[in-house]
Amino acid sequence: IASYNSVEELYLSFTQGNWRQDAWGYPPTRSQGVGAEVVARINGTEEESQRKWKGLTNALSGVFCASLNFIDDENTSVPRLAFNAQTRKNGDTNVAERHATLRHGFLPRENVCTENLTPWIKQLPCQAKSGLGALLNPYRLYNMHFHSMGISLVPVVGTTGGGQTGLVYKQHITVVLDSRTFELGNSWTLGELMDRDIQEACPVASKSTVRVVIPGEGVQVFPEPERRESLAGQNTYVYDIQRQNAAEIRFETANAADNKEAPTQLPVVAAHRHVNGHGGSGGGVETEIINRGSQPLEITYFDSLPWYLRVYLHTLAIEAVGSDGRATKLHPTETMFTPAIDRGRPSSIELTMTLPANTRTVLRYSFDKGFIKYTEHPPDANRGFNIGPAIISYRSDAHRPLSCALQTPRPRGQSECVVRVYTELFLASLPTPDFSMPYNVITFTCTVLALFFGRIFNLLTRDFAVLKDSD
Amino acid sequence: MALVLSGQGEKTSPVLKWTRKYSAYLCYPLALAGIVWLLLLPLPSFSRRAYFSENAMMPGQAKTAFGTHEHVAATNMIDTELQALQESNKDDAATRASALLGVFEKLGLDSEMQRFKFEHVPGIGETKGTNVHGILRAPRSDAVEALLIAASWTTSDNRTNINAVRLMAGLAKFASEQTYWAKDVIFVVTDSGEKGIEAWLRAYHGINAVAPIHVRSGIIQAAMSLELPAAAKYSELGVFFEGKSGELPNLDFVNIVQRISQIERIPAFLHGMRDPPRGASLYERYMRSAHLLLRQVRSQAIGLTVGVHAPFLRYRIDALTISGIVSADDPVGSQSSVTGGVAPEMVSPATIRALGRTIESTMRSLNNLLEHFHQSFFFYILPANQRYISIGDYIPAAGLMVGSLLFQAMHLWWMQGSDDLRSSNARTRIERMNKYYSLLRRTLPNGLGIILRVHALGVLLLAIPLVVPHAVLTHTTSTAYVFTMGLASISMVLHISDVYWAARKRALVDWRQLKALIEVYVAVALACLSVMNFSLAVVMFAVVGLPLLVTRVCEYTTKKQRVANLVVLLATSPICVLGLWRTALLGLNPMDFASSPFRLFLEDFHHFSSLMYPLLCLVYWPVNLLCMVVALIP
C-alpha cells in the first residue's frame, strides 16, 4: 500500500480513552487523541498526493476494518509546522524539494473494538498463536481505561548499506488496565492479567524481549530479570521470552491505598482544552497549556476545527499566567491559519510560541456555529459533534519521555525528540432540528401531494366525453 | 392603515364589519372563558398520564448495587475529615471546603476548590463563597459529556444539608468502582446556594471567569441536586423542577425520578405533595391538583423559592432537586435546625441505601442517554404525580385572555371620538373623515406622549438601582426607594390628568384611544410571555390585564364609579400587590417585614438575569399608572 501510494511516512493509530497525564505521566505512545488518527507524508504534486491520500485512507480502512474512508477533504488538514518539526531539524531539506505533502486526518467519533484489533494482530509475525501476541485477549484489552493501537512507517537510512532509505514498519499497542477491575489482588502475573497464557515464543522472530519499566518503589517484579538497564531514567528489567515465559512475570504492588503518590515524573507540558459558552449560536475554545519546566519552552500548537465552527482569528488571545498570578500577553512567533471552506476543508491553526517557565498559558479564540443541512447530520443519535484534539508538540532533549526512549531505530544523529501532547476532545452541539418533525412533514406533504397529483393528473390526461348511443 | 380607516366604516371587509359589530360583546366572555379554562386545568380529565418518551433510558432496568458496607462507610468520611480539621480551629466555611476536598481526593476524584466572590446587588455587598468539585473520570470514554450531582451546604430553608454531602461521598465511592460510565460524573458542593452554583457554572462555561476553574470535563448533560436535611430517616422525597424564569427540565427527567423512586420504595412526589388517597372524591382531587398547580405557578412566575438546580437550566442543562422530606416526629430533624456546630446524626443505613439506589438508578438512566434530552416535553405543567398537561392544552387559556384584550382594544379604537364620527349618514362622509383625521392628529401624539412619559419613569425605576447602588443598600432602603418612586409616580399621574382636565374643552386626549393603545401593548407583551413562561403570563394577566379590562368599562356617569375604579387600580398596584400578597406570592414569612421583594427581584436579575425585575419596572408599574391616567382623564 505504501509504495503504491508513494507514502514516505505513515502513522496510524486508534485510541480510546483519555491519557490522564496527571496520574500516568508521559505516555509511551505518540498519539493520545481519542479517535482514529492518520498522518502520512505522500510524495507527488498537490493533486497527485491528494488523490493518493484518498487511496491510502481507503486502503487502510479496508485493512483495519475501520471507517477511515470517511477521512475526506472535510476533515483532512495539511499541517505545516506541527509535524514537520522532526524532519526540518534533521536538515533534510529534500522533503520540500520533493513536494511531499503531509496530511493529517482525524476521526474523533471512531470507536475502537475487536474488529480493528483482529487485523492488527494478524500482522504480527506469529499472530495470536504464540509469542507475545498470544497475550492479546480482547476481552481484557477492552475492559480498560486507555487503549491505543496503531502502526507506523518511519523512513530510516537502510542498515543494509548504500545509504538507501527504507521504511520501518512498527506496530504498537498501549493499554492501561486496572487490576482491581478483574478482581486480582496486589499480586498478579501478566498471564493472569490478560487471562491468557503463552505456550512458546514466536518461532519466526529473531528476537523477542519484554521490557518492564519499573515506575517507582511500590512495585516488585519476579522473577529476577536477565538484564537490568535504564530506560528514560527509570529502572527497566529485560526478559528474553525465548527463555522465559512472559506470562509468568509476576508483579507485586504495595497496598493500593499506599500507592496513591503522584507519578514520579509529571510531563513538562500538560494541555487541556475545553469549549466555552452554551447555546446554539456561538462559543469559544480555550486551551490551557501548562509549562511545568523551569525553562522557557518552544511549542507548536496545532488545532483543526471543522468548517461549521467558524473561527475568528482576531479573537485569538494568548495569556501566560505565572505562578505569582501575573498575566502577560504572549505573541506567537509564527502563525499559520488556514481558513475553512464550507463543506470543503476544515480551518486549522498552527502557532509557534515560547512558553515562559512555570506558567499556565491560556489560549482563547471564539467561533460561531454554522447551520448544517439536516442531511449532513450523522445518522446516529445526535449528542453533538466530536471535535478532534489539539496537538501540542515540543522538543524534549532529555530522554525522559518513554515514547522517545523507545524510538528505535532513532532517526540518525538525533539527540532530541518531539513529544506530542493531545488535548481532550470537545463536543460541539449545533442547533439541531427535531428530526422527527421533518419526517412528519415529509410524510404528510407527500400524502397530500399524492392525492392532489392523482386527481389533477386524472383530470388532465383523461378526456371525458359523452358517448352517444349511436356510436 | 386599513384598520385605522375602517374604524370609520370605510371600505371594510365583512370580517372587520362583523368583529366591529360584536367586539364589544366578545371581550368579557373571552376573558371569562380564559379564566374558566384555567380553573378547569386541575380536573383529572384535562391531564394525561406521564409516559417515557426516550426509550434509551430504561428507567429502573439496571440492577442497583449501591449499599455495600463500604459505601455506607464512605458516607462517614466527611465527618472524620471535619473532626480532624475542626481541631485546628479554622473558619467554618473554609474548614468544610477543605475537608470535602480531602474526601474527594481520597476517593480518587480529580478535584478542585473554587473561591469566588459575588455581589448581593450590583455594586454592593460582597460575599465570599467556596465551591468544591470532584470529577470522576469515566473509564475509556472521551470525556466530552458529564453528569452532575450538586449540593449546597445549607438547604433552601436554611437547614444543614450534611446528609446530602455524606451521600455524595458514598456515591462517589460507589461510582469509582464501576466501569460502565459513559459520561464523567461531577460532584459539586457549594456553600452559598444558587449563587455558588451560578458562579461555578459561569467559571465552567468560561463566562465572566473571575474565579476560573481548571479541572473540567465535557458538556454537562443533566444535573441533580440533593437536599437532605438532618433526619433519622426519610420516608418520601420531593421533586422540585422549576427554573428561575420558568425554564423547565425535560419531562422525561422528572418522570424517571418519580418512577425510580417508587421502585426503590422511597417515593418522590412533586413538591413533596402526596397524591390524594385512592377513594378520594373529585372535589378532593381537584383541590389537591389546584394546590400543586398554584405552587408551580408561584415558583415559575416568581422564581424566588426554587432550588440549587435552577441555575443549571439557564445553561441548557436539565436539572432538578431531590429533597428529603422530614416527618414532623423525626427525632433528629426536630432537634437540629441550626447549621454548623455539631454535625447532626447520620441517617439510618436503610434510608441511605434507598436514597443511594434511587440516585444510582437515575444516574444509570441518564448514563444511557445517547443524546441530549429532547424527546419529551419541555413545556408542561404537572397537576398530579405522574400526570402532565402539555402546552397544547393550557396555552388556549392565554390565547383567550390575550384575545379579550385585543377585542376590547378594537372596540375602543372604533368608538373613539364623539358619536357623530360614527353616524352612517352618507352625506356627511367627507366631513366625518376630516373630523376623524383631525381627532387623530390632535389626540394621538398626546396619548403616545403619556405612554412614553410613564414608561420613562419605569426606566428610571429600573435604572437607578443599577447606577446608584446605594439606593438599595439594604432591604429597608430599597423599600423606602420603592415608596419614593411610588409617590413620584402618583404625582406624575395626577399632574398628567390635571393638565388634561384643565384643557378638557379642547379634547386633547381621548381615553378610549389611550386605553386601546395600552391594551394592544399589554396583549403583545402577554402573548410573548405566555409561550416562554406561562405561569408568569397568567400572573401578569391577573395583575395587569384584568384591571386594565375593567378600567373605565364605559363612560363614567357618577363620581363613585371613578373612585371605585381607582380603588381597584390601587389595590392591584405593584406596591400593594407585593406588600399585601408577599406571603402568598413569594413564600416569604409573613412576619418577615425586613425583606423587600423589590430587592429580591433585583438580586435575581443581577445574578440570574431573571425576567421579573424588568417586567415589574417596564410593564407592570407603568401599565398600572397608565390605567390610573385612563381613569382620571376627562
PDB file of N, CA and C in Angstrom, chain B residues 61-92:
ATOM      1  N   GLN B  61     -34.304  -0.354  35.036  1.00  0.00           N
ATOM      2  CA  GLN B  61     -33.981  -1.662  34.485  1.00  0.00           C
ATOM      3  C   GLN B  61     -32.655  -2.190  35.019  1.00  0.00           C
ATOM      4  N   ALA B  62     -31.766  -1.282  35.376  1.00  0.00           N
ATOM      5  CA  ALA B  62     -30.450  -1.713  35.814  1.00  0.00           C
ATOM      6  C   ALA B  62     -30.541  -2.296  37.217  1.00  0.00           C
ATOM      7  N   LYS B  63     -29.673  -3.262  37.467  1.00  0.00           N
ATOM      8  CA  LYS B  63     -29.638  -3.839  38.807  1.00  0.00           C
ATOM      9  C   LYS B  63     -28.814  -2.903  39.673  1.00  0.00           C
ATOM     10  N   THR B  64     -29.400  -2.466  40.764  1.00  0.00           N
ATOM     11  CA  THR B  64     -28.688  -1.494  41.594  1.00  0.00           C
ATOM     12  C   THR B  64     -27.727  -2.221  42.508  1.00  0.00           C
ATOM     13  N   ALA B  65     -26.608  -1.577  42.740  1.00  0.00           N
ATOM     14  CA  ALA B  65     -25.571  -2.220  43.527  1.00  0.00           C
ATOM     15  C   ALA B  65     -25.105  -1.359  44.685  1.00  0.00           C
ATOM     16  N   PHE B  66     -25.647  -0.164  44.786  1.00  0.00           N
ATOM     17  CA  PHE B  66     -25.199   0.713  45.867  1.00  0.00           C
ATOM     18  C   PHE B  66     -25.654   0.152  47.201  1.00  0.00           C
ATOM     19  N   GLY B  67     -24.851   0.350  48.220  1.00  0.00           N
ATOM     20  CA  GLY B  67     -25.312  -0.008  49.548  1.00  0.00           C
ATOM     21  C   GLY B  67     -24.513  -1.094  50.215  1.00  0.00           C
ATOM     22  N   THR B  68     -23.324  -1.421  49.701  1.00  0.00           N
ATOM     23  CA  THR B  68     -22.492  -2.357  50.440  1.00  0.00           C
ATOM     24  C   THR B  68     -21.970  -1.643  51.681  1.00  0.00           C
ATOM     25  N   HIS B  69     -21.327  -2.420  52.504  1.00  0.00           N
ATOM     26  CA  HIS B  69     -20.833  -1.868  53.753  1.00  0.00           C
ATOM     27  C   HIS B  69     -19.865  -0.711  53.497  1.00  0.00           C
ATOM     28  N   GLU B  70     -19.005  -0.877  52.489  1.00  0.00           N
ATOM     29  CA  GLU B  70     -18.010   0.169  52.225  1.00  0.00           C
ATOM     30  C   GLU B  70     -18.660   1.475  51.791  1.00  0.00           C
ATOM     31  N   HIS B  71     -19.720   1.344  50.984  1.00  0.00           N
ATOM     32  CA  HIS B  71     -20.374   2.565  50.515  1.00  0.00           C
ATOM     33  C   HIS B  71     -20.968   3.328  51.682  1.00  0.00           C
ATOM     34  N   VAL B  72     -21.618   2.592  52.569  1.00  0.00           N
ATOM     35  CA  VAL B  72     -22.208   3.262  53.726  1.00  0.00           C
ATOM     36  C   VAL B  72     -21.095   3.839  54.595  1.00  0.00           C
ATOM     37  N   ALA B  73     -19.995   3.095  54.681  1.00  0.00           N
ATOM     38  CA  ALA B  73     -18.889   3.601  55.496  1.00  0.00           C
ATOM     39  C   ALA B  73     -18.308   4.869  54.898  1.00  0.00           C
ATOM     40  N   ALA B  74     -18.304   4.950  53.557  1.00  0.00           N
ATOM     41  CA  ALA B  74     -17.734   6.131  52.902  1.00  0.00           C
ATOM     42  C   ALA B  74     -18.516   7.383  53.260  1.00  0.00           C
ATOM     43  N   THR B  75     -19.786   7.216  53.601  1.00  0.00           N
ATOM     44  CA  THR B  75     -20.563   8.400  53.950  1.00  0.00           C
ATOM     45  C   THR B  75     -20.057   9.023  55.241  1.00  0.00           C
ATOM     46  N   ASN B  76     -19.323   8.232  56.014  1.00  0.00           N
ATOM     47  CA  ASN B  76     -18.781   8.792  57.259  1.00  0.00           C
ATOM     48  C   ASN B  76     -17.535   9.626  57.053  1.00  0.00           C
ATOM     49  N   MET B  77     -16.915   9.473  55.866  1.00  0.00           N
ATOM     50  CA  MET B  77     -15.604  10.090  55.665  1.00  0.00           C
ATOM     51  C   MET B  77     -15.612  11.573  55.954  1.00  0.00           C
ATOM     52  N   ILE B  78     -16.681  12.223  55.512  1.00  0.00           N
ATOM     53  CA  ILE B  78     -16.707  13.669  55.657  1.00  0.00           C
ATOM     54  C   ILE B  78     -16.705  14.048  57.135  1.00  0.00           C
ATOM     55  N   ASP B  79     -17.373  13.251  57.968  1.00  0.00           N
ATOM     56  CA  ASP B  79     -17.410  13.567  59.392  1.00  0.00           C
ATOM     57  C   ASP B  79     -16.034  13.433  60.019  1.00  0.00           C
ATOM     58  N   THR B  80     -15.322  12.367  59.621  1.00  0.00           N
ATOM     59  CA  THR B  80     -13.986  12.180  60.164  1.00  0.00           C
ATOM     60  C   THR B  80     -13.085  13.335  59.764  1.00  0.00           C
ATOM     61  N   GLU B  81     -13.163  13.699  58.479  1.00  0.00           N
ATOM     62  CA  GLU B  81     -12.321  14.796  57.992  1.00  0.00           C
ATOM     63  C   GLU B  81     -12.661  16.088  58.723  1.00  0.00           C
ATOM     64  N   LEU B  82     -13.962  16.309  58.884  1.00  0.00           N
ATOM     65  CA  LEU B  82     -14.395  17.544  59.541  1.00  0.00           C
ATOM     66  C   LEU B  82     -13.862  17.597  60.962  1.00  0.00           C
ATOM     67  N   GLN B  83     -13.942  16.466  61.643  1.00  0.00           N
ATOM     68  CA  GLN B  83     -13.466  16.451  63.021  1.00  0.00           C
ATOM     69  C   GLN B  83     -11.983  16.720  63.084  1.00  0.00           C
ATOM     70  N   ALA B  84     -11.251  16.088  62.162  1.00  0.00           N
ATOM     71  CA  ALA B  84      -9.809  16.272  62.159  1.00  0.00           C
ATOM     72  C   ALA B  84      -9.459  17.730  61.939  1.00  0.00           C
ATOM     73  N   LEU B  85     -10.216  18.377  61.085  1.00  0.00           N
ATOM     74  CA  LEU B  85      -9.884  19.758  60.764  1.00  0.00           C
ATOM     75  C   LEU B  85     -10.417  20.724  61.812  1.00  0.00           C
ATOM     76  N   GLN B  86     -11.514  20.330  62.451  1.00  0.00           N
ATOM     77  CA  GLN B  86     -12.105  21.268  63.393  1.00  0.00           C
ATOM     78  C   GLN B  86     -11.199  21.491  64.600  1.00  0.00           C
ATOM     79  N   GLU B  87     -10.356  20.505  64.857  1.00  0.00           N
ATOM     80  CA  GLU B  87      -9.441  20.668  65.985  1.00  0.00           C
ATOM     81  C   GLU B  87      -8.476  21.802  65.739  1.00  0.00           C
ATOM     82  N   SER B  88      -8.177  22.066  64.471  1.00  0.00           N
ATOM     83  CA  SER B  88      -7.237  23.148  64.199  1.00  0.00           C
ATOM     84  C   SER B  88      -7.926  24.507  64.234  1.00  0.00           C
ATOM     85  N   ASN B  89      -9.242  24.507  64.513  1.00  0.00           N
ATOM     86  CA  ASN B  89      -9.954  25.758  64.779  1.00  0.00           C
ATOM     87  C   ASN B  89      -9.866  26.778  63.668  1.00  0.00           C
ATOM     88  N   LYS B  90     -10.311  26.370  62.508  1.00  0.00           N
ATOM     89  CA  LYS B  90     -10.282  27.342  61.415  1.00  0.00           C
ATOM     90  C   LYS B  90     -11.692  27.855  61.169  1.00  0.00           C
ATOM     91  N   ASP B  91     -11.785  28.789  60.260  1.00  0.00           N
ATOM     92  CA  ASP B  91     -13.113  29.352  59.995  1.00  0.00           C
ATOM     93  C   ASP B  91     -13.970  28.303  59.309  1.00  0.00           C
ATOM     94  N   ASP B  92     -15.254  28.384  59.551  1.00  0.00           N
ATOM     95  CA  ASP B  92     -16.119  27.255  59.290  1.00  0.00           C
ATOM     96  C   ASP B  92     -16.222  26.867  57.814  1.00  0.00           C
TER      97      ASP B  92
END
